[in-house]
mmCIF file of C-alpha atoms in Angstrom:
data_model
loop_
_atom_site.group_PDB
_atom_site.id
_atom_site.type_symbol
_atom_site.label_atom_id
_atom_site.label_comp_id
_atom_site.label_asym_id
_atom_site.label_seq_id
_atom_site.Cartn_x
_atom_site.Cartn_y
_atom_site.Cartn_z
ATOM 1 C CA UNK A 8 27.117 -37.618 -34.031
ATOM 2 C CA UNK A 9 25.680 -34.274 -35.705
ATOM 3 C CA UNK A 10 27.027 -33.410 -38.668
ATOM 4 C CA UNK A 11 27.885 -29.842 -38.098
ATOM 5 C CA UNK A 12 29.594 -29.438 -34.360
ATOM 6 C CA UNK A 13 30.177 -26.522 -32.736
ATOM 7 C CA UNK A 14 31.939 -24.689 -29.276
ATOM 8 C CA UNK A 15 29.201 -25.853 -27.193
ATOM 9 C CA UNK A 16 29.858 -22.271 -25.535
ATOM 10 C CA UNK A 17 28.676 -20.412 -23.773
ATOM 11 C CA UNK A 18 31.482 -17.988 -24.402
ATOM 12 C CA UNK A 19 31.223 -14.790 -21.696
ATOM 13 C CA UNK A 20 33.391 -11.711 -23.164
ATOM 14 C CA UNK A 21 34.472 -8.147 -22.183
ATOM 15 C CA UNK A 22 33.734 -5.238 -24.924
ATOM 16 C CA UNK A 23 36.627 -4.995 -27.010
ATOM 17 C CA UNK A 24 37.457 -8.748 -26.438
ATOM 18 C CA UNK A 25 38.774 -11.272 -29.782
ATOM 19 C CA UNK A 26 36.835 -14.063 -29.655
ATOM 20 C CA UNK A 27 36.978 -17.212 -31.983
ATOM 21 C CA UNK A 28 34.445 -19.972 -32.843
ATOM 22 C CA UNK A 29 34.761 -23.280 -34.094
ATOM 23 C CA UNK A 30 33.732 -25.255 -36.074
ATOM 24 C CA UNK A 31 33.838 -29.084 -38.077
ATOM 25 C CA UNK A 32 31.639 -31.101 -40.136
ATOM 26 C CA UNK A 33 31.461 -34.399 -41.304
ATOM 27 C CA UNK A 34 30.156 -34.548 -44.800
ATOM 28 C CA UNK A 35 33.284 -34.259 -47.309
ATOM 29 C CA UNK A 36 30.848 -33.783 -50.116
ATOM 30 C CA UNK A 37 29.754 -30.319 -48.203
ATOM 31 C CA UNK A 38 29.333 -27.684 -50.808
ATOM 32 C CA UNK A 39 29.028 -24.221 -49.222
ATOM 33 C CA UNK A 40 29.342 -23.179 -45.768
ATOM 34 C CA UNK A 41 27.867 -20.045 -43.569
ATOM 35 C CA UNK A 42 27.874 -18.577 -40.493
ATOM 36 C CA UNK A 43 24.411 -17.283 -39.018
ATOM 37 C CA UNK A 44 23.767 -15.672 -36.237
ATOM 38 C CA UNK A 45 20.397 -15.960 -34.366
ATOM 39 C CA UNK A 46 19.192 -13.037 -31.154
ATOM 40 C CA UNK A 47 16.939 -15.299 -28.484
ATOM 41 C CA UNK A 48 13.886 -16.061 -30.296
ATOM 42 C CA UNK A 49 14.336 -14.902 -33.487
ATOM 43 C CA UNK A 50 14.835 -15.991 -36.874
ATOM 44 C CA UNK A 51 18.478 -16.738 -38.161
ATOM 45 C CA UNK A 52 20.524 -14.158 -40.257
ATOM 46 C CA UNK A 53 23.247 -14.311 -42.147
ATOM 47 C CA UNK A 54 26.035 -13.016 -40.758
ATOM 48 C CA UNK A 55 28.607 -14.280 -43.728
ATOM 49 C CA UNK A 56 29.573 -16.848 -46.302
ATOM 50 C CA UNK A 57 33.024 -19.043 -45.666
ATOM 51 C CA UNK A 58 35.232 -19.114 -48.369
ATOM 52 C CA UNK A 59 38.559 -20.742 -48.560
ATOM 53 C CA UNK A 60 40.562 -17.935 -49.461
ATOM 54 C CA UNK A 61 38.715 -16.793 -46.070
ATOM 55 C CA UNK A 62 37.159 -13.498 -45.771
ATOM 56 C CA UNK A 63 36.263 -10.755 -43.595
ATOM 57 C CA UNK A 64 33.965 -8.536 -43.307
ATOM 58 C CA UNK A 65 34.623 -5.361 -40.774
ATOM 59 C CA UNK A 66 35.571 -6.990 -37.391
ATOM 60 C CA UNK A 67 34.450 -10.484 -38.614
ATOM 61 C CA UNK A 68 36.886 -12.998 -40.615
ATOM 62 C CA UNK A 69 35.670 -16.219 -41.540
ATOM 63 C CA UNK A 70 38.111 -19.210 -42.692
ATOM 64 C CA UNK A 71 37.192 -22.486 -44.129
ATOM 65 C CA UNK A 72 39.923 -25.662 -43.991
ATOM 66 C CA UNK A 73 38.220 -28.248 -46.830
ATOM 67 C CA UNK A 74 41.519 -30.719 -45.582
ATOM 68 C CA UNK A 75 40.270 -30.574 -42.500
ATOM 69 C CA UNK A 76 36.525 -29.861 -42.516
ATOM 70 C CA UNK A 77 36.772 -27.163 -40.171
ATOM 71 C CA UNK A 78 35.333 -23.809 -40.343
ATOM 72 C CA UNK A 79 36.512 -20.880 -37.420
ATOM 73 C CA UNK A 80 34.588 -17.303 -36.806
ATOM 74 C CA UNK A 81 36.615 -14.530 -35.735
ATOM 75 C CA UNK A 82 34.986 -11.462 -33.836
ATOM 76 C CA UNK A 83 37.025 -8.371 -33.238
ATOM 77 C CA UNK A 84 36.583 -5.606 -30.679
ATOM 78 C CA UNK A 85 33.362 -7.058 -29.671
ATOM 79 C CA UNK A 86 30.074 -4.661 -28.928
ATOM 80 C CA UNK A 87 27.318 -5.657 -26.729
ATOM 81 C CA UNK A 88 25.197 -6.332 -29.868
ATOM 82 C CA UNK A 89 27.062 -8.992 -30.940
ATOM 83 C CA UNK A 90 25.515 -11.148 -27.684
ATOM 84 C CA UNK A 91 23.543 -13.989 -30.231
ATOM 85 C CA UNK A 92 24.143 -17.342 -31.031
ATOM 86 C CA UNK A 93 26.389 -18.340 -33.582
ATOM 87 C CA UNK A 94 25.426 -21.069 -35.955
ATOM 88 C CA UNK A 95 27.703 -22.772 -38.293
ATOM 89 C CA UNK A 96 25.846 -24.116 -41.104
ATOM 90 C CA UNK A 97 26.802 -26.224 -44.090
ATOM 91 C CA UNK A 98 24.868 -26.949 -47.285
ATOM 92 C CA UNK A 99 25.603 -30.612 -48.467
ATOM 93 C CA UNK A 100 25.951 -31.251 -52.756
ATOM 94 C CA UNK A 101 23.296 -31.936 -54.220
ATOM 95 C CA UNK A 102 20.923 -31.448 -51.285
ATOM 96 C CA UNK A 103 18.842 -28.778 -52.945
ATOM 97 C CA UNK A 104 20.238 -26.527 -50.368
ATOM 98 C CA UNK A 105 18.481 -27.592 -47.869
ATOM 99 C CA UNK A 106 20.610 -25.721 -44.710
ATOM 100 C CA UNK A 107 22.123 -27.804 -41.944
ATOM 101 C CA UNK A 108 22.515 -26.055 -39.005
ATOM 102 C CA UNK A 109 24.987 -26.785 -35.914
ATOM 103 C CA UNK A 110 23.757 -26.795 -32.505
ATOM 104 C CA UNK A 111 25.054 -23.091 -31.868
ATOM 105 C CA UNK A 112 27.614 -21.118 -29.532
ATOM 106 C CA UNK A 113 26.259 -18.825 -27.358
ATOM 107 C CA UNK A 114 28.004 -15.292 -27.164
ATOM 108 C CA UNK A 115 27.959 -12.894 -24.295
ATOM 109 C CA UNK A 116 29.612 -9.635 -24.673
ATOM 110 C CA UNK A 117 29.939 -7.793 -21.151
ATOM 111 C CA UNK A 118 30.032 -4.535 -20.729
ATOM 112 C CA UNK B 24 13.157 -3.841 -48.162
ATOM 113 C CA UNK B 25 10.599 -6.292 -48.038
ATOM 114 C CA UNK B 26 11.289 -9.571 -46.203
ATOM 115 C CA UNK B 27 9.953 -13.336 -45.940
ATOM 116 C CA UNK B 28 6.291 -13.065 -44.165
ATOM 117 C CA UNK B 29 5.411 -15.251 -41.869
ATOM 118 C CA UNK B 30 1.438 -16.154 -40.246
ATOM 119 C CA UNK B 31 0.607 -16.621 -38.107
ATOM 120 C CA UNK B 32 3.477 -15.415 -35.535
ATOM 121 C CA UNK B 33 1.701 -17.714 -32.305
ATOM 122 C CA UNK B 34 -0.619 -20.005 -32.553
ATOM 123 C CA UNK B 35 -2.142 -22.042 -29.697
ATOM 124 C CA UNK B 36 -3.492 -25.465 -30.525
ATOM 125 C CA UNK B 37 -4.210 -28.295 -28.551
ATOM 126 C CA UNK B 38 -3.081 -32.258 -28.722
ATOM 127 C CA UNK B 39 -4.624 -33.914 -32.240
ATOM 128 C CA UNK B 40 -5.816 -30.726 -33.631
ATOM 129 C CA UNK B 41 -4.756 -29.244 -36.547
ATOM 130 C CA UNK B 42 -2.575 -26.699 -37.549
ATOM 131 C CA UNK B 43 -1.963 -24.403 -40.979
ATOM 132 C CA UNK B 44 1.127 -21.810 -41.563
ATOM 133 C CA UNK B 45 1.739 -19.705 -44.186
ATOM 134 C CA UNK B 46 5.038 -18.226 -45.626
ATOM 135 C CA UNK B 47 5.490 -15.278 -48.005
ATOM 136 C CA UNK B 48 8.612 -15.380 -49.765
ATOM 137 C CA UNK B 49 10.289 -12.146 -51.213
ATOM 138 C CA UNK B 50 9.047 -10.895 -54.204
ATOM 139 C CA UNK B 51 10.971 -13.300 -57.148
ATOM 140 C CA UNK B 52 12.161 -15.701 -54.897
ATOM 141 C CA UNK B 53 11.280 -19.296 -56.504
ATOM 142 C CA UNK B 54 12.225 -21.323 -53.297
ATOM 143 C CA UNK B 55 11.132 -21.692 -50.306
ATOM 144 C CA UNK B 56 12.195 -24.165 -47.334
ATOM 145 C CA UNK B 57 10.421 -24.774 -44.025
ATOM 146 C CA UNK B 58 12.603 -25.496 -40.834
ATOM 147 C CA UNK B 59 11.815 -26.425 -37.136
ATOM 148 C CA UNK B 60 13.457 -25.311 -34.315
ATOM 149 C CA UNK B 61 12.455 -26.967 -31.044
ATOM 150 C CA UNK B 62 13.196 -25.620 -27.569
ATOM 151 C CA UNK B 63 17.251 -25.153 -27.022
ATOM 152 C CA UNK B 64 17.485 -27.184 -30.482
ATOM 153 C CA UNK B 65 19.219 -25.725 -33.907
ATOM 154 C CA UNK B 66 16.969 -25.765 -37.112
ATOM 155 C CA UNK B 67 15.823 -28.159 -38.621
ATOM 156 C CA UNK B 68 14.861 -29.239 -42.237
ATOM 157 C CA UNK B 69 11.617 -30.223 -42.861
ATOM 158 C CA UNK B 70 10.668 -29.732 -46.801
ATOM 159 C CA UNK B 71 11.363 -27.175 -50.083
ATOM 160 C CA UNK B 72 9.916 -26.020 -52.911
ATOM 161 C CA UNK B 73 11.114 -24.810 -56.393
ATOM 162 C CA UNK B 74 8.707 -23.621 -59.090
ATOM 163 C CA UNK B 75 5.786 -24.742 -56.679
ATOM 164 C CA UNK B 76 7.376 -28.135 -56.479
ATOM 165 C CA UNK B 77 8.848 -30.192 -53.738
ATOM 166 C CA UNK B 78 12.830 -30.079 -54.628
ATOM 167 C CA UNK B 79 14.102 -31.846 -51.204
ATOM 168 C CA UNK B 80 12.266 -33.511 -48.231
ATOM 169 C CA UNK B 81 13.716 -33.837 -44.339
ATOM 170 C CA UNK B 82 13.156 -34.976 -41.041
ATOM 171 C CA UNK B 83 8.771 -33.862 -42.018
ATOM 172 C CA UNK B 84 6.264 -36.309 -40.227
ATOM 173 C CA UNK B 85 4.320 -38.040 -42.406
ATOM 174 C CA UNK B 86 1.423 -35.580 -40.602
ATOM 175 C CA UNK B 87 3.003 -32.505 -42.189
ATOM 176 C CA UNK B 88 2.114 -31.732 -45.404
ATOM 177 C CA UNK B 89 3.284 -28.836 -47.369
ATOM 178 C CA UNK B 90 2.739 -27.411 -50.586
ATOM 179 C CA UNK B 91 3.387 -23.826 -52.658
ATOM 180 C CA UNK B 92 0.820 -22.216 -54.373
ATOM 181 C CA UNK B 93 1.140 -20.105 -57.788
ATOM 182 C CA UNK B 94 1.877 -16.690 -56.358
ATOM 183 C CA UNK B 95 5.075 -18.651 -54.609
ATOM 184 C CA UNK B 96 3.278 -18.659 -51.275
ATOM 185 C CA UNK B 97 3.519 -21.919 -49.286
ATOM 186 C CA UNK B 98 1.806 -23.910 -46.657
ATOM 187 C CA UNK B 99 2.289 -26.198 -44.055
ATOM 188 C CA UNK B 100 -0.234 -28.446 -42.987
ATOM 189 C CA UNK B 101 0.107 -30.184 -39.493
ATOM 190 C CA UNK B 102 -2.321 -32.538 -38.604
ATOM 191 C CA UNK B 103 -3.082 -35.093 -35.428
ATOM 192 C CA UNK B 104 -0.855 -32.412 -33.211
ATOM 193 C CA UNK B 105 1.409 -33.980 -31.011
ATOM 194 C CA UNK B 106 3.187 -31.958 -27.741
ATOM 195 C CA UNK B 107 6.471 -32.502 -29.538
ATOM 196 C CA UNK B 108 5.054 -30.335 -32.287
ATOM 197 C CA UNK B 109 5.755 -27.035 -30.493
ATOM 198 C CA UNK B 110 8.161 -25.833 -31.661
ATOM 199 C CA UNK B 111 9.557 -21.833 -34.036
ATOM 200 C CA UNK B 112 8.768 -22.735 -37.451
ATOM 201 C CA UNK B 113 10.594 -21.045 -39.679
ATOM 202 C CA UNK B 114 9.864 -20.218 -43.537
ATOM 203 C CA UNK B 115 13.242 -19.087 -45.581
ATOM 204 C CA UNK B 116 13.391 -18.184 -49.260
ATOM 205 C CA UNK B 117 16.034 -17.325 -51.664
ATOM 206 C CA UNK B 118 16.326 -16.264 -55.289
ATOM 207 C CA UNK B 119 17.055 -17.731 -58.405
ATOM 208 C CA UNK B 120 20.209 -15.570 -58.878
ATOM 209 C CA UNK B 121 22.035 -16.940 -55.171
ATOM 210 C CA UNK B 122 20.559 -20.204 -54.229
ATOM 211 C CA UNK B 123 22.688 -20.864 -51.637
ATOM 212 C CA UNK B 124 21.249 -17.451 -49.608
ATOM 213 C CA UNK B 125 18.274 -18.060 -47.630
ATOM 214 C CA UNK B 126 16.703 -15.602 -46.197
ATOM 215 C CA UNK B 127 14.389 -16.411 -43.123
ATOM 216 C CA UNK B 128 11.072 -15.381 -41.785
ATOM 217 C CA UNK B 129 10.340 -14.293 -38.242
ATOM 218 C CA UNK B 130 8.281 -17.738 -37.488
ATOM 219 C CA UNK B 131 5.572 -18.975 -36.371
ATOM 220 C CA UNK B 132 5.766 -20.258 -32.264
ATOM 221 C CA UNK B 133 3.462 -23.348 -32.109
ATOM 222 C CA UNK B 134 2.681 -24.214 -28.689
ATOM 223 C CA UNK B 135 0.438 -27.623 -28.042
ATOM 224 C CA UNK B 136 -1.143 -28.130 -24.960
#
């Protein structure tokens, strides 16, 4: 079992379409948690850190559930350019930060 | 702004050859971590560096070796090349000021034939 799981996707949405992603891991010791996302072939970029409190950041809102070890992405009025993969990643304590990435959820916004 | 450098972007090699990439972190950035990303496959964590030491080891064959150098530039050596080896490599940085924030290259895409 991976430690970070994911939607396995793919998700296929009209513009202007809400769209949620989710997310669990396993390790309770998990420390901070991200969301990347990554264009086909490219390098991953942050997209936005997960807080508890949650937070958003224009049409994205992120939420973290410690209790539950569950982590959701919400995507408002989607664009075409937010077609990418979305990868939930998790950075365990004392792991020197070393990322772990889940296996990603492929996004298609349709015009 | 100037980002993590990666080189080279391809490189062609073929079975038990080696193999040498190079990352440029961002200017004062005093980590830098080396992923792999296989075909269809999320990241993965090979090795790090902090202060031009190793700070946390992965899933690295023993016929990777990496190091960083005193300008904060790192290596990584692959040698005896397998096919499994191709694969994005990515090189990711962050600063001393948000450690959790890594900021990636654009990779190097190792094919073996």
């Amino acid at each position: 079992r991976k430690e970070v799981e994911q939607d396995p996707g793919p998700f296929n949405v009209p513009e202007g379409a809400t769209v949620a992603f989710n997310c669990t891991y396993s390790n309770s010791a998990s420390q901070s948690f991200f969301w990347y996302r990554q264009d086909c072939r490219k390098e991953p970029k942050l997209l936005m850190s997960v807080y508890s409190s949650g937070n958003e950041d224009g049409r994205f809102t992120a939420q973290l559930n410690r209790a539950s070890q569950y982590i959701s992405l919400l995507i408002r009025d989607s664009k075409l350019s937010d077609s990418a993969t979305y990868l939930c990643v998790v950075v365990k304590s004392g792991s020197a930060r070393q990322l772990t990435f889940g296996s990603g959820t492929q996004l298609t916004v349709l015009p | 702004a100037a980002g993590v450098i990666q080189s080279p972007r391809h490189l062609i090699k073929e079975k038990r050859e080696t193999a040498t990439l190079k990352c440029y972190p961002i200017p004062r950035h005093d980590t830098v971590y080396w992923y792999q990303q296989g075909p269809g496959q999320d990241p993965q964590f090979l090795i790090s560096f902090y202060e031009k030491m190793q700070s946390d080891k992965g899933s690295i064959p023993d016929r990777f070796s990496a190091q960083q150098f005193s300008d904060y530039h790192s290596e990584l050596n692959m040698s005896s090349l397998e096919l499994g080896d191709s694969a994005l490599y990515f090189c990711a940085s962050s600063p001393i000021t948000a450690k959790n924030i890594q900021y990636f290259g654009a990779g190097t895409r190792l094919s073996v034939l």
